[in-house]
């Protein structure tokens, strides 16, 4: 149902923008603009539409297409509000077709278009109106253009983040706070795209064709950096998932327990609304929460005996060997601590991430090792909410499972 509503919204928005494009084209034609202006408008519209096919990975895990880059240049190079909005609306009509062609799923195309269309129209209106209003000011032209671009950029980024978060709330398992914070993570990518578009638009009249390498080369380096960062993060996550399976391969831990615990813990964290960076650390900690079991191959340890706290401490020592995972190792170390003790409301020294791992691991153990039903596993967690399990997280677990 959610995907159907999103698709209908995307189609409705496409039809509205098509009507706006037709209306602005008619008004522009009746205003008697020169054929040179028509060529520029149609050129920028084609470039904006075509750049919907090029995207860059972002820190949030999504991708942003580069259409806003030429829209920034068009804001500077086209003469007035009407020509800017005509180019943007025609470009968005073309962009809808391009996104449907290149996206892997209809939902991706619909969500990308809704966020892109609303934010880009807002950028065009705010930026071009601001630039027109600064014409009579005493500021140099370059400063007028920068102020107009900056104003439009703030509006574009804010609206895009809001729309992306709003579209995501169709999924009841994702907190609006998490979605909003996730969208805000993409500001470095947005800044690089706006910088490239602004460089081209502001240097074209002075440098001509040389404006192209001046604008494109710096962005190209940024683009490669974002691609490399995204690839490295994926590889890093895959490596941690592989390392987390070592105790399982050695039959020292149940098969699939670490991956199931991590998936459930991440779902709880997103439902609660943790920061995306905390969710990433939670995933790593949950994957490696049982890595200390590899020490159980030592006969001396088996003879002396051990507790779950010992295994967590040994695992934390292993993880802490990687400086990047120091924080993660602390989450693993205290994962078995009760959320409160008699006479306390809660233990402030136990991180939220550790409490989430404790509940996710216990639930998975109840269902897959003790062979309880999901309802019985959930009730087992709720019965432990007096001291062991944080009741707020237990409630989130119930909502996620539902």
Tab-separated table of C-alpha atoms in Angstrom, residues 73-388:
chain	number	residue	atom	x	y	z
A	73	UNK	CA	24.666	26.992	-13.313
A	74	UNK	CA	21.379	27.774	-15.085
A	75	UNK	CA	20.356	30.013	-12.182
A	76	UNK	CA	23.406	32.187	-12.849
A	77	UNK	CA	23.467	32.094	-16.639
A	78	UNK	CA	19.772	32.452	-17.518
A	79	UNK	CA	18.402	36.008	-17.437
A	80	UNK	CA	15.314	35.874	-15.172
A	81	UNK	CA	12.968	33.841	-12.984
A	82	UNK	CA	10.773	32.721	-15.884
A	83	UNK	CA	13.612	31.275	-17.965
A	84	UNK	CA	15.142	29.553	-14.942
A	85	UNK	CA	11.850	27.923	-13.943
A	86	UNK	CA	11.107	26.919	-17.547
A	87	UNK	CA	14.462	25.161	-17.825
A	88	UNK	CA	14.042	23.447	-14.440
A	89	UNK	CA	10.481	22.240	-15.024
A	90	UNK	CA	11.233	20.907	-18.520
A	91	UNK	CA	14.364	19.271	-17.102
A	92	UNK	CA	12.295	17.591	-14.370
A	93	UNK	CA	9.868	16.235	-16.973
A	94	UNK	CA	12.816	14.654	-18.782
A	95	UNK	CA	14.297	13.599	-15.433
A	96	UNK	CA	11.184	11.581	-14.527
A	97	UNK	CA	11.667	9.493	-17.661
A	98	UNK	CA	15.397	9.114	-17.007
A	99	UNK	CA	14.900	8.015	-13.402
A	100	UNK	CA	12.337	5.387	-14.386
A	101	UNK	CA	14.774	4.087	-16.967
A	102	UNK	CA	17.871	3.848	-14.760
A	103	UNK	CA	16.471	2.980	-11.300
A	104	UNK	CA	16.566	-0.634	-10.170
A	105	UNK	CA	13.042	-0.483	-8.734
A	106	UNK	CA	9.934	1.633	-9.141
A	107	UNK	CA	10.100	2.605	-5.452
A	108	UNK	CA	13.618	3.996	-5.893
A	109	UNK	CA	12.513	6.008	-8.937
A	110	UNK	CA	9.409	7.324	-7.173
A	111	UNK	CA	11.168	8.328	-3.931
A	112	UNK	CA	14.087	9.928	-5.806
A	113	UNK	CA	11.768	11.912	-8.053
A	114	UNK	CA	9.509	13.168	-5.284
A	115	UNK	CA	12.462	14.456	-3.249
A	116	UNK	CA	14.307	15.839	-6.291
A	117	UNK	CA	11.343	17.572	-7.922
A	118	UNK	CA	10.041	19.400	-4.847
A	119	UNK	CA	13.485	20.508	-3.669
A	120	UNK	CA	14.685	21.623	-7.120
A	121	UNK	CA	11.597	23.719	-7.811
A	122	UNK	CA	12.043	25.349	-4.400
A	123	UNK	CA	15.696	26.011	-5.234
A	124	UNK	CA	14.808	27.592	-8.584
A	125	UNK	CA	12.192	29.878	-7.084
A	126	UNK	CA	14.200	30.987	-4.048
A	127	UNK	CA	17.501	31.332	-5.899
A	128	UNK	CA	16.181	33.238	-8.923
A	129	UNK	CA	13.961	35.528	-6.825
A	130	UNK	CA	16.882	36.265	-4.484
A	131	UNK	CA	19.157	37.019	-7.440
A	132	UNK	CA	16.566	39.344	-8.976
A	133	UNK	CA	16.111	41.127	-5.665
A	134	UNK	CA	19.858	41.765	-5.341
A	135	UNK	CA	20.239	43.380	-8.769
A	136	UNK	CA	19.831	46.913	-7.411
A	137	UNK	CA	22.098	46.339	-4.422
A	138	UNK	CA	25.624	47.740	-4.121
A	139	UNK	CA	27.124	44.268	-3.806
A	140	UNK	CA	29.452	43.018	-6.576
A	141	UNK	CA	27.817	40.649	-9.050
A	142	UNK	CA	29.807	37.663	-7.765
A	143	UNK	CA	28.523	38.236	-4.228
A	144	UNK	CA	24.963	38.571	-5.495
A	145	UNK	CA	25.279	35.245	-7.252
A	146	UNK	CA	26.860	33.559	-4.237
A	147	UNK	CA	24.145	34.797	-1.877
A	148	UNK	CA	21.399	33.657	-4.251
A	149	UNK	CA	22.997	30.229	-4.699
A	150	UNK	CA	23.553	29.850	-0.958
A	151	UNK	CA	19.938	30.756	-0.186
A	152	UNK	CA	18.665	28.307	-2.781
A	153	UNK	CA	21.083	25.612	-1.564
A	154	UNK	CA	19.880	25.854	2.037
A	155	UNK	CA	16.264	25.602	0.909
A	156	UNK	CA	17.057	22.717	-1.473
A	157	UNK	CA	18.952	20.708	1.130
A	158	UNK	CA	16.418	21.290	3.906
A	159	UNK	CA	13.407	20.434	1.767
A	160	UNK	CA	15.118	17.407	0.252
A	161	UNK	CA	15.975	16.089	3.727
A	162	UNK	CA	12.435	16.710	4.963
A	163	UNK	CA	10.843	15.065	1.938
A	164	UNK	CA	13.214	12.083	2.125
A	165	UNK	CA	12.367	11.650	5.813
A	166	UNK	CA	8.655	12.036	5.107
A	167	UNK	CA	8.757	9.465	2.312
A	168	UNK	CA	10.611	7.078	4.642
A	169	UNK	CA	7.941	7.354	7.332
A	170	UNK	CA	5.751	5.195	5.099
A	171	UNK	CA	7.759	2.427	6.802
A	172	UNK	CA	6.517	2.230	10.371
A	173	UNK	CA	9.725	0.505	11.534
A	174	UNK	CA	11.818	3.622	10.886
A	175	UNK	CA	11.707	6.564	13.286
A	176	UNK	CA	11.317	10.004	11.715
A	177	UNK	CA	14.282	11.222	13.790
A	178	UNK	CA	16.512	8.520	12.321
A	179	UNK	CA	15.352	9.328	8.784
A	180	UNK	CA	15.953	13.058	9.266
A	181	UNK	CA	19.432	12.555	10.713
A	182	UNK	CA	20.218	10.093	7.924
A	183	UNK	CA	19.245	12.633	5.265
A	184	UNK	CA	21.416	15.305	6.912
A	185	UNK	CA	24.456	13.020	6.559
A	186	UNK	CA	24.541	13.814	2.824
A	187	UNK	CA	25.621	17.450	3.178
A	188	UNK	CA	29.238	16.922	1.930
A	189	UNK	CA	27.971	15.459	-1.344
A	190	UNK	CA	25.421	18.242	-1.780
A	191	UNK	CA	28.072	20.874	-1.086
A	192	UNK	CA	30.421	19.449	-3.727
A	193	UNK	CA	27.662	19.360	-6.367
A	194	UNK	CA	26.601	22.939	-5.630
A	195	UNK	CA	30.209	24.092	-5.705
A	196	UNK	CA	30.742	22.550	-9.128
A	197	UNK	CA	27.601	24.132	-10.554
A	198	UNK	CA	28.429	27.523	-9.049
A	199	UNK	CA	31.998	27.447	-10.392
A	200	UNK	CA	30.774	26.760	-13.913
A	201	UNK	CA	28.031	29.377	-13.858
A	202	UNK	CA	30.159	32.123	-12.323
A	203	UNK	CA	33.213	31.592	-14.555
A	204	UNK	CA	31.542	30.951	-17.925
A	205	UNK	CA	31.227	34.568	-19.021
A	206	UNK	CA	34.874	35.247	-18.174
A	207	UNK	CA	36.550	31.993	-19.152
A	208	UNK	CA	34.322	30.461	-21.814
A	209	UNK	CA	35.053	26.787	-22.416
A	210	UNK	CA	37.791	26.851	-19.764
A	211	UNK	CA	34.985	27.086	-17.208
A	212	UNK	CA	34.212	23.439	-17.901
A	213	UNK	CA	37.486	21.944	-16.574
A	214	UNK	CA	37.592	24.539	-13.769
A	215	UNK	CA	34.232	23.277	-12.514
A	216	UNK	CA	34.375	19.620	-13.470
A	217	UNK	CA	37.869	18.618	-12.335
A	218	UNK	CA	37.458	19.573	-8.638
A	219	UNK	CA	34.081	17.854	-8.547
A	220	UNK	CA	35.509	14.781	-10.302
A	221	UNK	CA	38.025	14.338	-7.474
A	222	UNK	CA	35.207	14.678	-4.933
A	223	UNK	CA	33.071	12.199	-6.870
A	224	UNK	CA	35.858	9.625	-6.881
A	225	UNK	CA	36.411	10.195	-3.150
A	226	UNK	CA	32.721	9.581	-2.388
A	227	UNK	CA	32.706	6.434	-4.532
A	228	UNK	CA	35.870	5.170	-2.837
A	229	UNK	CA	34.459	5.956	0.625
A	230	UNK	CA	31.242	4.086	-0.153
A	231	UNK	CA	33.141	1.096	-1.519
A	232	UNK	CA	35.498	1.052	1.475
A	233	UNK	CA	32.627	1.158	3.948
A	234	UNK	CA	30.872	-1.734	2.206
A	235	UNK	CA	34.102	-3.745	2.156
A	236	UNK	CA	34.729	-2.943	5.818
A	237	UNK	CA	31.265	-4.160	6.770
A	238	UNK	CA	31.700	-7.353	4.770
A	239	UNK	CA	35.055	-8.004	6.454
A	240	UNK	CA	33.541	-7.595	9.926
A	241	UNK	CA	30.674	-9.946	9.014
A	242	UNK	CA	33.226	-12.504	7.848
A	243	UNK	CA	35.323	-12.189	11.033
A	244	UNK	CA	32.196	-12.477	13.173
A	245	UNK	CA	31.589	-15.958	11.750
A	246	UNK	CA	34.908	-17.377	13.050
A	247	UNK	CA	33.414	-18.629	16.370
A	248	UNK	CA	30.470	-20.095	14.442
A	249	UNK	CA	32.655	-21.925	11.933
A	250	UNK	CA	34.609	-23.374	14.887
A	251	UNK	CA	31.286	-24.525	16.441
A	252	UNK	CA	31.891	-22.257	19.431
A	253	UNK	CA	28.726	-20.236	18.765
A	254	UNK	CA	25.380	-20.990	17.069
A	255	UNK	CA	25.424	-20.658	13.293
A	256	UNK	CA	23.950	-17.360	12.086
A	257	UNK	CA	23.525	-15.962	15.596
A	258	UNK	CA	25.771	-12.922	15.084
A	259	UNK	CA	24.150	-11.895	11.793
A	260	UNK	CA	20.615	-12.360	13.138
A	261	UNK	CA	21.465	-10.429	16.298
A	262	UNK	CA	22.986	-7.588	14.262
A	263	UNK	CA	19.997	-7.364	11.908
A	264	UNK	CA	17.517	-7.300	14.768
A	265	UNK	CA	19.602	-4.812	16.777
A	266	UNK	CA	19.852	-2.447	13.796
A	267	UNK	CA	16.082	-2.663	13.275
A	268	UNK	CA	15.500	-1.747	16.937
A	269	UNK	CA	17.975	1.148	16.755
A	270	UNK	CA	16.297	2.579	13.668
A	271	UNK	CA	12.877	2.229	15.240
A	272	UNK	CA	14.045	4.024	18.383
A	273	UNK	CA	15.694	6.782	16.329
A	274	UNK	CA	19.409	6.494	17.115
A	275	UNK	CA	21.869	8.572	15.110
A	276	UNK	CA	22.997	6.808	11.881
A	277	UNK	CA	26.612	6.764	13.113
A	278	UNK	CA	25.483	5.010	16.292
A	279	UNK	CA	23.519	2.523	14.198
A	280	UNK	CA	26.680	1.692	12.234
A	281	UNK	CA	28.668	1.156	15.445
A	282	UNK	CA	25.815	-0.929	16.833
A	283	UNK	CA	25.900	-3.187	13.779
A	284	UNK	CA	29.648	-3.787	14.170
A	285	UNK	CA	29.316	-4.428	17.909
A	286	UNK	CA	26.386	-6.806	17.438
A	287	UNK	CA	28.221	-8.751	14.751
A	288	UNK	CA	31.252	-9.213	16.995
A	289	UNK	CA	29.529	-9.513	20.355
A	290	UNK	CA	30.457	-13.229	20.576
A	291	UNK	CA	33.937	-13.021	19.073
A	292	UNK	CA	35.439	-13.663	22.513
A	293	UNK	CA	34.304	-17.284	22.204
A	294	UNK	CA	37.339	-18.032	20.070
A	295	UNK	CA	39.307	-18.137	23.364
A	296	UNK	CA	37.323	-21.234	24.373
A	297	UNK	CA	39.778	-23.351	22.410
A	298	UNK	CA	42.272	-22.878	25.267
A	299	UNK	CA	42.228	-25.923	27.612
A	300	UNK	CA	43.274	-23.771	30.586
A	301	UNK	CA	40.223	-21.547	30.179
A	302	UNK	CA	37.878	-24.513	29.853
A	303	UNK	CA	39.355	-26.064	32.996
A	304	UNK	CA	39.171	-22.872	35.068
A	305	UNK	CA	35.638	-22.028	33.967
A	306	UNK	CA	34.205	-18.804	32.532
A	307	UNK	CA	31.098	-16.625	32.455
A	308	UNK	CA	29.344	-14.632	29.741
A	309	UNK	CA	30.989	-11.522	31.177
A	310	UNK	CA	34.398	-13.142	30.716
A	311	UNK	CA	33.652	-13.920	27.074
A	312	UNK	CA	32.476	-10.336	26.505
A	313	UNK	CA	35.639	-8.963	28.151
A	314	UNK	CA	37.917	-11.187	26.057
A	315	UNK	CA	36.036	-10.214	22.919
A	316	UNK	CA	36.390	-6.528	23.772
A	317	UNK	CA	40.141	-6.975	24.205
A	318	UNK	CA	40.381	-8.570	20.757
A	319	UNK	CA	38.273	-5.858	19.099
A	320	UNK	CA	40.198	-3.056	20.816
A	321	UNK	CA	43.332	-4.093	18.900
A	322	UNK	CA	41.819	-2.123	16.008
A	323	UNK	CA	41.995	1.601	17.003
A	324	UNK	CA	38.954	2.430	14.873
A	325	UNK	CA	36.863	-0.008	16.927
A	326	UNK	CA	37.756	1.242	20.420
A	327	UNK	CA	34.211	2.487	21.032
A	328	UNK	CA	32.743	-0.712	19.638
A	329	UNK	CA	34.887	-2.781	22.002
A	330	UNK	CA	33.421	-0.913	24.990
A	331	UNK	CA	29.884	-1.715	23.837
A	332	UNK	CA	30.820	-5.399	23.622
A	333	UNK	CA	32.515	-5.388	27.041
A	334	UNK	CA	29.408	-4.297	28.976
A	335	UNK	CA	26.777	-6.040	26.836
A	336	UNK	CA	25.759	-8.487	29.615
A	337	UNK	CA	25.362	-5.855	32.328
A	338	UNK	CA	21.771	-5.447	33.610
A	339	UNK	CA	20.137	-2.170	32.674
A	340	UNK	CA	19.503	-1.482	36.379
A	341	UNK	CA	20.215	-2.908	39.825
A	342	UNK	CA	18.014	-2.973	42.930
A	343	UNK	CA	17.422	0.538	44.180
A	344	UNK	CA	18.334	2.174	40.833
A	345	UNK	CA	16.083	3.604	38.145
A	346	UNK	CA	18.696	2.561	35.549
A	347	UNK	CA	22.456	2.285	35.240
A	348	UNK	CA	23.684	5.444	33.438
A	349	UNK	CA	27.014	3.781	32.634
A	350	UNK	CA	25.442	1.165	30.326
A	351	UNK	CA	25.275	2.539	26.752
A	352	UNK	CA	22.037	2.248	24.814
A	353	UNK	CA	23.867	0.217	22.155
A	354	UNK	CA	24.935	-2.420	24.699
A	355	UNK	CA	21.379	-2.703	26.023
A	356	UNK	CA	20.041	-3.191	22.483
A	357	UNK	CA	22.602	-5.941	21.778
A	358	UNK	CA	21.672	-7.678	25.041
A	359	UNK	CA	17.993	-7.840	24.106
A	360	UNK	CA	18.529	-8.787	20.445
A	361	UNK	CA	20.971	-11.553	21.375
A	362	UNK	CA	18.728	-12.920	24.128
A	363	UNK	CA	15.688	-12.988	21.853
A	364	UNK	CA	17.604	-14.779	19.088
A	365	UNK	CA	18.957	-17.271	21.597
A	366	UNK	CA	15.452	-17.959	22.919
A	367	UNK	CA	13.999	-18.563	19.453
A	368	UNK	CA	16.853	-20.429	17.751
A	369	UNK	CA	18.611	-22.234	20.616
A	370	UNK	CA	15.819	-22.816	23.122
A	371	UNK	CA	13.342	-23.432	20.276
A	372	UNK	CA	10.733	-21.059	21.718
A	373	UNK	CA	8.116	-19.470	19.511
A	374	UNK	CA	8.577	-15.765	18.635
A	375	UNK	CA	5.803	-14.858	21.084
A	376	UNK	CA	7.361	-16.947	23.847
A	377	UNK	CA	10.785	-15.410	23.126
A	378	UNK	CA	9.293	-11.933	23.338
A	379	UNK	CA	7.524	-12.739	26.600
A	380	UNK	CA	10.822	-14.068	27.978
A	381	UNK	CA	12.393	-10.692	27.263
A	382	UNK	CA	9.482	-8.853	28.886
A	383	UNK	CA	9.757	-10.999	32.018
A	384	UNK	CA	13.394	-9.952	32.278
A	385	UNK	CA	12.549	-6.246	32.062
A	386	UNK	CA	12.570	-5.879	35.838
A	387	UNK	CA	16.381	-5.744	35.937
A	388	UNK	CA	18.089	-7.333	32.928
